[in-house]
CSV table of C-alpha atoms and ligand atoms in Angstrom, one decimal:
chain,number,residue,atom,x,y,z
A,1052,MET,CA,0.0,0.0,0.0
A,1053,PRO,CA,1.4,3.4,-0.9
A,1054,ASP,CA,2.8,5.2,2.1
A,1055,ARG,CA,1.1,8.5,1.3
A,1056,PRO,CA,-2.2,10.0,2.3
A,1057,VAL,CA,-5.1,8.3,0.5
A,1058,VAL,CA,-6.3,9.9,-2.7
A,1059,THR,CA,-9.3,8.4,-4.5
A,1060,ARG,CA,-11.1,9.5,-7.6
A,1061,ILE,CA,-14.1,9.0,-9.7
A,1062,ALA,CA,-13.4,9.0,-13.4
A,1063,PRO,CA,-16.7,9.2,-15.3
A,1064,SER,CA,-17.0,9.3,-19.0
A,1065,PRO,CA,-19.7,11.8,-19.9
A,1066,THR,CA,-22.4,10.1,-21.8
A,1067,GLY,CA,-25.4,12.3,-21.2
A,1068,MET,CA,-26.5,10.5,-18.1
A,1069,MET,CA,-24.9,9.6,-14.8
A,1070,HIS,CA,-25.5,5.9,-14.1
A,1071,ILE,CA,-26.5,4.9,-10.6
A,1072,GLY,CA,-23.5,2.5,-10.6
A,1073,THR,CA,-21.2,5.5,-11.2
A,1074,ALA,CA,-22.9,7.2,-8.2
A,1075,ARG,CA,-22.2,4.2,-6.0
A,1076,THR,CA,-18.6,4.1,-7.2
A,1077,ALA,CA,-18.3,7.8,-6.4
A,1078,LEU,CA,-19.8,7.2,-3.0
A,1079,PHE,CA,-17.4,4.4,-2.1
A,1080,ASN,CA,-14.5,6.6,-3.2
A,1081,TRP,CA,-15.8,9.5,-1.2
A,1082,LEU,CA,-16.4,7.3,1.9
A,1083,TYR,CA,-13.0,5.8,1.7
A,1084,ALA,CA,-11.3,9.2,1.3
A,1085,ARG,CA,-13.3,10.6,4.2
A,1086,HIS,CA,-12.7,7.5,6.4
A,1087,THR,CA,-8.9,7.8,5.9
A,1088,GLY,CA,-8.7,11.6,6.0
A,1089,GLY,CA,-7.6,11.6,2.4
A,1090,LYS,CA,-8.8,13.3,-0.7
A,1091,PHE,CA,-11.5,12.5,-3.2
A,1092,LEU,CA,-11.0,13.8,-6.7
A,1093,ILE,CA,-12.9,13.8,-10.0
A,1094,ARG,CA,-11.5,13.3,-13.5
A,1095,VAL,CA,-13.7,13.7,-16.5
A,1096,GLU,CA,-12.8,11.2,-19.1
A,1097,ASP,CA,-13.8,13.3,-22.0
A,1098,THR,CA,-11.7,11.8,-24.7
A,1099,ASP,CA,-14.7,10.7,-26.8
A,1100,ARG,CA,-15.2,14.1,-28.3
A,1101,GLU,CA,-18.6,13.3,-29.8
A,1102,ARG,CA,-20.2,12.3,-26.6
A,1103,SER,CA,-18.4,14.6,-24.3
A,1104,THR,CA,-20.4,17.7,-24.8
A,1105,ALA,CA,-20.5,20.5,-22.3
A,1106,GLU,CA,-24.1,19.4,-21.4
A,1107,ALA,CA,-23.0,15.8,-20.8
A,1108,VAL,CA,-20.2,17.0,-18.5
A,1109,GLN,CA,-22.6,19.2,-16.7
A,1110,VAL,CA,-24.9,16.2,-16.1
A,1111,ILE,CA,-22.0,14.6,-14.1
A,1112,PHE,CA,-21.3,17.7,-12.1
A,1113,ASP,CA,-25.0,18.1,-11.3
A,1114,GLY,CA,-25.3,14.5,-10.3
A,1115,MET,CA,-22.3,14.7,-8.0
A,1116,LYS,CA,-23.6,17.9,-6.5
A,1117,TRP,CA,-27.0,16.5,-6.0
A,1118,LEU,CA,-25.6,13.5,-4.3
A,1119,GLY,CA,-23.5,15.7,-2.0
A,1120,LEU,CA,-20.3,14.1,-3.1
A,1121,GLU,CA,-18.2,17.1,-4.1
A,1122,PRO,CA,-14.6,16.5,-4.8
A,1123,ASP,CA,-11.8,18.2,-2.8
A,1124,GLU,CA,-10.1,19.8,-5.8
A,1125,GLU,CA,-11.1,21.2,-9.2
A,1126,PRO,CA,-12.0,18.6,-11.8
A,1127,VAL,CA,-9.3,17.2,-14.1
A,1128,PHE,CA,-10.2,16.9,-17.7
A,1129,GLN,CA,-8.5,14.0,-19.5
A,1130,PHE,CA,-8.6,15.3,-23.1
A,1131,ALA,CA,-6.7,18.4,-22.1
A,1132,ARG,CA,-3.9,16.3,-20.9
A,1133,ALA,CA,-3.1,14.5,-24.2
A,1134,ASP,CA,0.3,16.2,-24.5
A,1135,ARG,CA,1.3,14.9,-21.2
A,1136,HIS,CA,0.1,11.4,-22.2
A,1137,ARG,CA,2.3,11.7,-25.3
A,1138,GLU,CA,5.2,12.9,-23.3
A,1139,VAL,CA,5.0,9.8,-21.1
A,1140,VAL,CA,5.0,7.6,-24.1
A,1141,GLN,CA,8.1,9.4,-25.4
A,1142,THR,CA,9.8,8.5,-22.1
A,1143,MET,CA,8.7,4.9,-22.4
A,1144,LEU,CA,10.2,4.8,-25.9
A,1145,GLU,CA,13.4,6.2,-24.7
A,1146,ARG,CA,13.6,3.6,-21.9
A,1147,GLY,CA,12.9,0.8,-24.4
A,1148,ALA,CA,9.7,0.1,-22.5
A,1149,ALA,CA,7.6,0.8,-25.6
A,1150,TYR,CA,8.2,0.5,-29.3
A,1151,ARG,CA,6.9,1.9,-32.6
A,1152,ASP,CA,4.7,-0.6,-34.5
A,1153,PHE,CA,4.7,0.1,-38.2
A,1154,MET,CA,2.3,-2.7,-39.1
A,1155,THR,CA,-0.1,-1.6,-41.9
A,1156,PRO,CA,-3.8,-2.1,-41.3
A,1157,GLU,CA,-3.6,-5.1,-43.7
A,1158,GLU,CA,-0.7,-6.6,-41.9
A,1159,LEU,CA,-2.4,-6.1,-38.6
A,1160,GLU,CA,-5.6,-7.8,-39.9
A,1161,ALA,CA,-3.5,-10.8,-41.2
A,1162,GLU,CA,-1.7,-11.0,-37.8
A,1163,ARG,CA,-5.1,-10.9,-36.0
A,1164,GLU,CA,-6.3,-13.8,-38.1
A,1165,ALA,CA,-3.2,-15.8,-37.6
A,1166,ALA,CA,-3.3,-15.2,-33.9
A,1167,ARG,CA,-6.9,-16.3,-33.8
A,1168,ALA,CA,-6.2,-19.5,-35.7
A,1169,GLU,CA,-3.2,-20.3,-33.5
A,1170,GLY,CA,-5.0,-19.5,-30.3
A,1171,ARG,CA,-2.6,-16.8,-29.2
A,1172,VAL,CA,-2.6,-13.0,-28.9
A,1173,VAL,CA,-1.5,-10.5,-31.5
A,1174,ARG,CA,2.3,-10.1,-31.7
A,1175,SER,CA,4.0,-7.3,-33.6
A,1176,PRO,CA,7.2,-8.1,-35.5
A,1177,TRP,CA,8.4,-4.6,-34.7
A,1178,ARG,CA,8.7,-5.4,-31.0
A,1179,ASP,CA,12.3,-6.5,-31.4
A,1180,SER,CA,13.3,-4.6,-34.5
A,1181,SER,CA,16.1,-2.0,-34.4
A,1182,PRO,CA,15.0,1.6,-34.6
A,1183,ASN,CA,17.3,1.9,-37.7
A,1184,ASP,CA,14.8,-0.3,-39.6
A,1185,ALA,CA,12.0,2.2,-39.1
A,1186,PRO,CA,10.2,2.8,-42.4
A,1187,ASP,CA,8.7,6.2,-43.3
A,1188,ARG,CA,5.1,5.5,-42.6
A,1189,PRO,CA,2.6,6.0,-39.8
A,1190,PHE,CA,3.0,4.0,-36.6
A,1191,ALA,CA,1.3,3.2,-33.4
A,1192,VAL,CA,3.2,2.9,-30.2
A,1193,ARG,CA,2.9,-0.2,-28.2
A,1194,LEU,CA,3.9,-1.1,-24.7
A,1195,LYS,CA,6.6,-3.8,-24.5
A,1196,ALA,CA,4.7,-5.8,-22.0
A,1197,PRO,CA,6.1,-8.9,-20.3
A,1198,GLN,CA,5.3,-12.0,-22.4
A,1199,THR,CA,6.0,-14.7,-19.8
A,1200,GLY,CA,5.2,-15.0,-16.1
A,1201,GLU,CA,2.1,-13.6,-14.5
A,1202,THR,CA,0.6,-10.3,-13.4
A,1203,VAL,CA,-1.1,-10.3,-10.1
A,1204,VAL,CA,-3.9,-7.8,-9.4
A,1205,ASP,CA,-4.2,-7.9,-5.6
A,1206,ASP,CA,-7.7,-6.6,-5.5
A,1207,GLN,CA,-9.3,-5.4,-2.2
A,1208,VAL,CA,-12.7,-6.7,-3.3
A,1209,LYS,CA,-12.0,-9.5,-5.7
A,1210,GLY,CA,-9.0,-11.0,-3.9
A,1211,ARG,CA,-5.9,-12.1,-5.7
A,1212,VAL,CA,-6.5,-12.2,-9.5
A,1213,VAL,CA,-3.8,-13.7,-11.6
A,1214,PHE,CA,-3.3,-12.9,-15.3
A,1215,GLN,CA,-1.0,-15.0,-17.5
A,1216,ASN,CA,1.1,-12.5,-19.4
A,1217,GLU,CA,1.2,-14.6,-22.5
A,1218,HIS,CA,-2.5,-13.9,-22.8
A,1219,LEU,CA,-2.0,-10.1,-22.9
A,1220,ASP,CA,-0.9,-8.5,-26.1
A,1221,ASP,CA,1.3,-5.4,-26.3
A,1222,LEU,CA,-1.1,-2.7,-25.4
A,1223,ILE,CA,-1.3,0.2,-27.9
A,1224,LEU,CA,-0.4,3.4,-26.1
A,1225,LEU,CA,-0.6,5.9,-29.0
A,1226,ARG,CA,-2.7,5.3,-32.1
A,1227,THR,CA,-1.4,5.9,-35.6
A,1228,ASP,CA,-3.1,9.3,-35.4
A,1229,GLY,CA,-1.0,10.1,-32.4
A,1230,ASN,CA,-3.9,10.0,-29.9
A,1231,PRO,CA,-3.3,8.4,-26.6
A,1232,THR,CA,-5.3,5.3,-25.7
A,1233,TYR,CA,-7.7,4.9,-22.8
A,1234,ASN,CA,-5.5,2.7,-20.6
A,1235,LEU,CA,-2.5,4.9,-21.1
A,1236,ALA,CA,-4.4,8.1,-20.2
A,1237,VAL,CA,-6.0,6.5,-17.1
A,1238,VAL,CA,-2.6,5.5,-15.7
A,1239,VAL,CA,-0.8,8.8,-16.5
A,1240,ASP,CA,-3.7,10.8,-15.0
A,1241,ASP,CA,-4.0,8.6,-11.9
A,1242,HIS,CA,-0.3,8.8,-11.3
A,1243,ASP,CA,-0.2,12.6,-11.8
A,1244,MET,CA,-3.2,13.1,-9.6
A,1245,GLY,CA,-1.5,11.1,-6.9
A,1246,VAL,CA,-4.2,8.5,-6.8
A,1247,THR,CA,-3.4,5.8,-4.2
A,1248,HIS,CA,-6.6,3.7,-4.5
A,1249,VAL,CA,-8.4,3.0,-7.7
A,1250,ILE,CA,-11.9,2.1,-6.7
A,1251,ARG,CA,-14.1,1.5,-9.8
A,1252,GLY,CA,-16.5,-0.9,-11.5
A,1253,ASP,CA,-15.4,-4.5,-12.0
A,1254,ASP,CA,-15.8,-4.1,-15.8
A,1255,HIS,CA,-12.3,-2.6,-15.5
A,1256,LEU,CA,-10.7,-5.6,-13.7
A,1257,ASN,CA,-8.9,-6.8,-16.9
A,1258,ASN,CA,-7.6,-3.3,-17.5
A,1259,ALA,CA,-6.0,-3.4,-14.1
A,1260,ALA,CA,-3.5,-6.0,-15.3
A,1261,ARG,CA,-2.6,-4.0,-18.4
A,1262,GLN,CA,-2.4,-0.8,-16.5
A,1263,THR,CA,-0.1,-2.5,-14.0
A,1264,HIS,CA,2.3,-3.1,-16.9
A,1265,ILE,CA,2.3,0.7,-17.7
A,1266,TYR,CA,3.0,1.5,-14.1
A,1267,GLN,CA,5.9,-0.9,-14.1
A,1268,ALA,CA,7.2,0.4,-17.4
A,1269,MET,CA,7.4,3.9,-15.8
A,1270,ASP,CA,8.6,2.6,-12.4
A,1271,TRP,CA,5.6,4.2,-10.8
A,1272,GLU,CA,4.0,2.8,-7.7
A,1273,VAL,CA,1.0,0.7,-8.6
A,1274,PRO,CA,-2.2,1.9,-6.8
A,1275,VAL,CA,-4.3,-0.3,-4.6
A,1276,TRP,CA,-7.1,-1.8,-6.7
A,1277,ALA,CA,-10.6,-2.3,-5.7
A,1278,HIS,CA,-13.1,-3.4,-8.3
A,1279,LEU,CA,-16.7,-3.1,-7.3
A,1280,PRO,CA,-19.4,-5.5,-8.4
A,1281,MET,CA,-22.2,-4.3,-10.7
A,1282,ILE,CA,-25.6,-3.2,-9.5
A,1283,HIS,CA,-28.2,-5.5,-10.8
A,1284,GLY,CA,-32.0,-5.1,-10.9
A,1285,PRO,CA,-34.3,-6.9,-8.5
A,1286,ASP,CA,-34.4,-9.9,-10.9
A,1287,GLY,CA,-30.6,-10.3,-10.7
A,1288,LYS,CA,-30.1,-9.1,-14.3
A,1289,LYS,CA,-27.9,-6.2,-15.3
A,1290,LEU,CA,-29.7,-2.9,-14.3
A,1291,SER,CA,-31.4,-1.5,-17.3
A,1292,LYS,CA,-34.3,0.8,-18.3
A,1293,ARG,CA,-36.9,-1.9,-17.7
A,1294,HIS,CA,-36.0,-1.9,-14.0
A,1295,GLY,CA,-37.5,1.5,-13.6
A,1296,ALA,CA,-34.4,3.8,-13.5
A,1297,GLN,CA,-30.7,3.9,-14.1
A,1298,ALA,CA,-29.8,7.5,-14.1
A,1299,VAL,CA,-29.1,9.5,-11.0
A,1300,SER,CA,-31.4,12.3,-12.3
A,1301,GLU,CA,-34.3,9.8,-12.6
A,1302,PHE,CA,-34.0,9.0,-8.9
A,1303,ASP,CA,-34.1,12.8,-8.2
A,1304,ASP,CA,-37.1,13.1,-10.5
A,1305,MET,CA,-38.8,10.2,-8.7
A,1306,GLY,CA,-38.5,12.1,-5.4
A,1307,TYR,CA,-35.7,10.4,-3.6
A,1308,LEU,CA,-33.6,12.5,-1.2
A,1309,PRO,CA,-29.8,12.6,-1.7
A,1310,GLU,CA,-29.1,11.5,1.8
A,1311,ALA,CA,-31.4,8.5,1.3
A,1312,MET,CA,-29.5,7.7,-1.9
A,1313,ARG,CA,-26.2,7.8,-0.1
A,1314,ASN,CA,-27.5,5.6,2.7
A,1315,TYR,CA,-29.1,3.1,0.4
A,1316,LEU,CA,-26.3,3.0,-2.2
A,1317,ALA,CA,-23.8,2.4,0.6
A,1318,LYS,CA,-25.8,-0.7,1.4
A,1319,LEU,CA,-25.4,-2.0,-2.2
A,1320,GLY,CA,-22.3,-4.0,-1.7
A,1321,TRP,CA,-21.2,-2.8,1.7
A,1322,GLY,CA,-22.9,-2.6,5.0
A,1323,HIS,CA,-22.5,-2.4,8.7
A,1324,GLY,CA,-24.2,-5.5,10.1
A,1325,ASP,CA,-27.9,-5.4,9.5
A,1326,ASP,CA,-28.1,-1.6,10.0
A,1327,GLU,CA,-30.6,-0.2,7.4
A,1328,ILE,CA,-30.2,3.4,8.4
A,1329,PHE,CA,-27.0,5.2,9.2
A,1330,SER,CA,-25.8,8.7,8.9
A,1331,ASP,CA,-22.9,9.9,6.7
A,1332,GLU,CA,-20.8,10.2,9.8
A,1333,GLN,CA,-21.4,6.6,10.8
A,1334,ALA,CA,-20.8,5.4,7.3
A,1335,ILE,CA,-17.5,7.3,7.1
A,1336,GLY,CA,-16.5,5.9,10.5
A,1337,TRP,CA,-17.2,2.4,9.5
A,1338,PHE,CA,-16.4,2.2,5.8
A,1339,ASP,CA,-13.5,0.1,4.7
A,1340,ILE,CA,-13.0,-0.9,1.1
A,1341,LYS,CA,-12.0,-4.3,2.2
A,1342,ASP,CA,-15.5,-5.0,3.5
A,1343,VAL,CA,-17.2,-4.6,0.1
A,1344,VAL,CA,-18.6,-7.9,-1.1
A,1345,SER,CA,-17.7,-9.2,-4.5
A,1346,ALA,CA,-21.1,-10.5,-5.5
A,1347,PRO,CA,-23.4,-8.2,-7.5
A,1348,ALA,CA,-25.7,-6.1,-5.5
A,1349,ARG,CA,-29.4,-6.0,-6.2
A,1350,LEU,CA,-31.4,-2.8,-6.3
A,1351,ASP,CA,-34.4,-3.3,-4.0
A,1352,TRP,CA,-37.1,-0.7,-4.4
A,1353,ASP,CA,-38.9,-1.6,-1.2
A,1354,LYS,CA,-35.7,-1.0,0.8
A,1355,LEU,CA,-34.9,2.2,-1.0
A,1356,ASN,CA,-38.5,3.4,-0.3
A,1357,HIS,CA,-38.1,2.5,3.3
A,1358,VAL,CA,-34.9,4.4,3.6
A,1359,ASN,CA,-36.3,7.4,1.7
A,1360,ASN,CA,-39.4,7.5,4.0
A,1361,HIS,CA,-37.1,7.5,7.0
A,1362,TYR,CA,-35.2,10.6,5.6
A,1363,ILE,CA,-38.5,12.3,4.6
A,1364,ARG,CA,-39.7,11.9,8.2
A,1365,GLN,CA,-36.4,13.4,9.5
A,1366,ALA,CA,-35.9,16.3,7.0
A,1367,GLU,CA,-36.3,19.9,7.9
A,1368,VAL,CA,-39.8,21.0,7.0
A,1369,ASP,CA,-38.8,24.1,5.2
A,1370,ARG,CA,-36.5,22.1,2.9
A,1371,LEU,CA,-39.3,19.6,2.2
A,1372,ALA,CA,-41.7,22.4,1.5
A,1373,ALA,CA,-39.3,23.9,-1.1
A,1374,LEU,CA,-38.8,20.5,-2.7
A,1375,VAL,CA,-42.5,19.8,-2.7
A,1376,GLU,CA,-43.2,23.2,-4.2
A,1377,GLY,CA,-40.7,22.2,-7.0
A,1378,VAL,CA,-42.6,19.0,-7.6
A,1379,HIS,CA,-45.9,20.9,-7.9
A,1380,ALA,CA,-44.3,23.5,-10.2
A,1381,GLY,CA,-43.1,20.6,-12.4
A,1382,ARG,CA,-46.7,19.5,-12.6
A,1383,GLY,CA,-47.9,23.0,-13.5
A,1384,LEU,CA,-49.3,23.8,-10.1
A,1385,LYS,CA,-47.9,27.1,-8.8
A,1386,VAL,CA,-48.0,27.5,-5.0
A,1387,ARG,CA,-49.2,31.0,-4.3
A,1388,ALA,CA,-47.0,32.8,-1.7
A,1389,ALA,CA,-50.0,33.0,0.7
A,1390,LEU,CA,-50.2,29.2,0.6
A,1391,ARG,CA,-46.5,28.6,1.5
A,1392,PRO,CA,-47.1,28.5,5.2
A,1393,VAL,CA,-50.1,26.3,4.7
A,1394,LEU,CA,-47.9,23.9,2.7
A,1395,ALA,CA,-45.2,23.9,5.4
A,1396,ARG,CA,-47.9,23.3,8.1
A,1397,THR,CA,-49.3,20.4,6.1
A,1398,ILE,CA,-46.0,18.5,5.6
A,1399,PRO,CA,-45.5,17.2,9.2
A,1400,LEU,CA,-49.1,16.0,9.1
A,1401,VAL,CA,-48.8,13.9,6.0
A,1402,ARG,CA,-45.2,12.9,5.6
A,1403,ASP,CA,-45.2,9.7,7.7
A,1404,GLY,CA,-46.8,7.8,4.8
A,1405,ALA,CA,-44.7,9.3,2.0
A,1406,LYS,CA,-42.1,7.1,0.4
A,1407,THR,CA,-41.1,9.7,-2.1
A,1408,LEU,CA,-41.3,13.5,-2.5
A,1409,LEU,CA,-43.9,12.8,-5.3
A,1410,GLU,CA,-46.1,11.0,-2.8
A,1411,LEU,CA,-45.5,13.8,-0.3
A,1412,ALA,CA,-46.6,16.3,-3.0
A,1413,ASP,CA,-49.7,14.2,-3.7
A,1414,ALA,CA,-50.6,14.3,0.0
A,1415,THR,CA,-50.4,18.1,0.0
A,1416,VAL,CA,-52.6,18.8,-3.0
A,1417,PHE,CA,-55.7,19.1,-1.0
A,1418,VAL,CA,-54.5,22.2,0.9
A,1419,LEU,CA,-53.5,23.9,-2.4
A,1420,ARG,CA,-56.8,23.6,-4.1
A,1421,GLU,CA,-58.8,26.8,-4.7
A,1422,ARG,CA,-62.3,27.2,-3.5
A,1423,PRO,CA,-65.0,26.4,-4.3
A,1424,LEU,CA,-64.0,22.8,-4.6
A,1425,GLU,CA,-65.9,20.7,-6.9
A,1426,LEU,CA,-66.6,17.3,-5.5
A,1427,PRO,CA,-66.0,14.3,-7.8
A,1428,GLU,CA,-69.3,12.7,-8.6
A,1429,LYS,CA,-68.6,9.6,-6.6
A,1430,GLN,CA,-68.4,11.7,-3.5
A,1431,GLN,CA,-71.4,13.9,-4.1
A,1432,GLY,CA,-73.5,11.0,-3.0
A,1433,LEU,CA,-72.1,11.4,0.5
A,1434,LEU,CA,-73.9,14.7,0.8
A,1435,THR,CA,-77.3,13.5,1.7
A,1436,ASP,CA,-79.8,15.8,3.4
A,1437,GLU,CA,-79.0,14.0,6.6
A,1438,SER,CA,-75.3,14.3,6.4
A,1439,ARG,CA,-75.5,18.0,5.3
A,1440,GLY,CA,-77.6,18.7,8.4
A,1441,ARG,CA,-75.0,17.0,10.5
A,1442,LEU,CA,-72.1,18.7,8.9
A,1443,ALA,CA,-73.8,22.0,9.4
A,1444,ARG,CA,-74.1,21.3,13.2
A,1445,LEU,CA,-70.5,20.2,13.2
A,1446,ARG,CA,-69.5,23.4,11.4
A,1447,ASP,CA,-71.1,25.5,14.2
A,1448,ARG,CA,-69.1,23.6,16.8
A,1449,LEU,CA,-65.9,24.1,14.8
A,1450,ALA,CA,-66.7,27.8,14.4
A,1451,ASP,CA,-66.7,28.0,18.2
A,1452,GLN,CA,-63.5,26.1,18.6
A,1453,ALA,CA,-60.5,28.1,19.7
A,1454,ALA,CA,-57.7,25.6,20.0
A,1455,TRP,CA,-57.0,24.5,16.4
A,1456,GLU,CA,-54.8,21.6,17.1
A,1457,VAL,CA,-55.0,17.9,16.3
A,1458,PRO,CA,-55.8,16.5,19.8
A,1459,ALA,CA,-58.4,19.2,20.5
A,1460,LEU,CA,-60.1,18.7,17.2
A,1461,GLU,CA,-60.0,14.9,17.6
A,1462,ALA,CA,-61.8,15.3,20.9
A,1463,LEU,CA,-64.3,17.7,19.3
A,1464,ILE,CA,-65.1,15.3,16.6
A,1465,ARG,CA,-65.5,12.4,19.0
A,1466,GLY,CA,-67.7,14.5,21.3
A,1467,PHE,CA,-69.8,15.6,18.3
A,1468,ALA,CA,-70.3,12.0,17.2
A,1469,GLU,CA,-71.4,11.1,20.7
A,1470,SER,CA,-73.9,14.0,20.9
A,1471,GLU,CA,-75.3,12.9,17.6
A,1472,GLY,CA,-75.5,9.3,18.7
A,1473,VAL,CA,-73.7,8.1,15.7
A,1474,GLY,CA,-70.3,6.7,14.8
A,1475,ILE,CA,-67.7,9.0,13.1
A,1476,GLY,CA,-68.2,6.8,10.1
A,1477,LYS,CA,-71.6,8.4,9.6
A,1478,PHE,CA,-70.2,11.8,8.8
A,1479,GLY,CA,-66.4,11.4,8.5
A,1480,PRO,CA,-66.3,10.5,4.8
A,1481,ALA,CA,-68.6,13.4,3.9
A,1482,LEU,CA,-66.5,15.9,6.0
A,1483,ARG,CA,-63.3,14.6,4.4
A,1484,ALA,CA,-64.7,14.9,1.0
A,1485,VAL,CA,-65.8,18.5,1.6
A,1486,LEU,CA,-62.4,19.4,3.1
A,1487,SER,CA,-60.3,17.8,0.4
A,1488,GLY,CA,-62.5,17.9,-2.7
A,1489,GLY,CA,-61.7,14.2,-3.2
A,1490,SER,CA,-57.9,14.6,-3.1
A,1491,PRO,CA,-55.9,12.4,-0.7
A,1492,ALA,CA,-56.0,13.9,2.8
A,1493,PRO,CA,-54.8,12.9,6.3
A,1494,ASP,CA,-57.2,12.1,9.2
A,1495,LEU,CA,-60.0,14.6,9.8
A,1496,ALA,CA,-58.3,16.5,12.6
A,1497,GLY,CA,-55.1,16.6,10.5
A,1498,ALA,CA,-56.9,17.9,7.5
A,1499,LEU,CA,-58.6,20.6,9.6
A,1500,VAL,CA,-55.3,21.7,11.1
A,1501,ALA,CA,-53.5,21.7,7.7
A,1502,LEU,CA,-56.2,23.9,6.1
A,1503,GLY,CA,-56.5,26.2,9.1
A,1504,LYS,CA,-59.8,27.3,10.7
A,1505,ASP,CA,-60.9,29.9,8.2
A,1506,GLU,CA,-60.3,27.7,5.1
A,1507,SER,CA,-61.9,24.7,6.8
A,1508,LEU,CA,-65.1,26.7,7.6
A,1509,ALA,CA,-65.1,28.3,4.2
A,1510,ARG,CA,-64.9,24.9,2.5
A,1511,LEU,CA,-67.8,23.7,4.7
A,1512,ASN,CA,-69.8,26.7,3.9
A,1513,ASP,CA,-69.2,26.3,0.2
A,1514,ALA,CA,-70.6,22.7,0.4
A,1515,LEU,CA,-73.5,23.6,2.6
A,1516,PRO,CA,-74.9,26.8,1.1
A,1517,ASN,CA,-78.5,26.3,2.4
A,1518,ALA,CA,-77.9,24.1,5.4
A,1519,ALA,CA,-79.0,25.9,8.6
B,2847,LIG,N1,-14.1,6.2,-17.4
B,2847,LIG,C1,-14.3,4.9,-16.9
B,2847,LIG,C2,-15.7,4.6,-16.9
B,2847,LIG,O1,-16.5,5.5,-16.9
B,2847,LIG,C3,-13.7,4.7,-15.5
B,2847,LIG,C4,-12.3,4.4,-15.6
B,2847,LIG,C5,-11.6,4.2,-14.3
B,2847,LIG,O2,-12.3,4.4,-13.2
B,2847,LIG,O3,-10.5,3.8,-14.2
B,2847,LIG,O4,-16.1,3.5,-16.8
């Protein structure tokens, strides 16, 4: 292990979305850096010039920001470092650790076929040629990788993974157009950024062996490897669109809180006993990359919903109110300034049942509706002459009620039912319909408190124009 302060990094390629697997990788890097008092960095692997638009890069930054995983230094952009990558290749050439490969495309194709037929990897005849033989034509630069023996990737998650060198061809470092290849760029950047721990998806495990050769060619210290298992859908298959969501922004749009995502994602592949809920501080205190399990993790929506509900119940009401207002705005419902306090008052009364911010928003629609409310047909039947008379009597009691709080109003409603000699079921549904206009609403007393006294009485009056 490098004898330096820990430096981790996330190295996303901008594709237009930020995959939830990238979010989890970022989280584990962040947790490990925080746990060890080290640094967490970000490198944007933007060498694919077509996909790496400014917008695609912004998606990554937005995703990281939303998740609360901000890096400790300014982002590094890989494409801008191409000269440095070429410089390192030059050094390798000078050291005899790399060579110019002048195979033409036709020769390479023929060698590929021969290699396939003989069950071996591609070998270039230029590996051992003298520089004096160099023809005047375009060349690629290849690493002079060891051809015998083995390369060990001592992975913190996967264990000791052994690669036979005879199965690894001489990696191309620079293409014939002079552009650095992916594996080269990753190693040079990780080295220059001082990365001590490479924590990333296990689709890069094979690259670790090849990258090890580049480190060795430069006499650079090989970082600690940790390759994380994929996140699968609930059915155990690779996470895809049909599982509901893949992109971080989709989880945001579906009303998950970032702290819930951090907590839940930490549980995908890592955990602290059976603890379902833990704070960032606890996770930072407990997290060790060695404890990540190597089997794929499965996304479990019920568990995520459970965790999200926990954080919705814990969150500051003002923050939830602003988020819920955003959800309403997204649906075309503008919350008037006068209704903001009403929204904030409603949230504590309805949030216990909300698994997402969307559900929380649904549960607050009833207070935002403008009078007079039109009852859905189904509920108009609740307003019989009998129930209207009863609601009118209840309205008078409510009008006299000073303490507008849940326990007092519950007592009032119970007392009223007694005095009428009926169960609450005889008038409760009608009252609820009148107060909510058929939208979801909490218990009667909760709905009354959320609406406030004036609005509650006004809604009752609207529904009972002629009731004495
Ligand atoms: N850019 C790579 C990816 O998005 C990550 C490479 C790495 O972490 O080394 O999969």
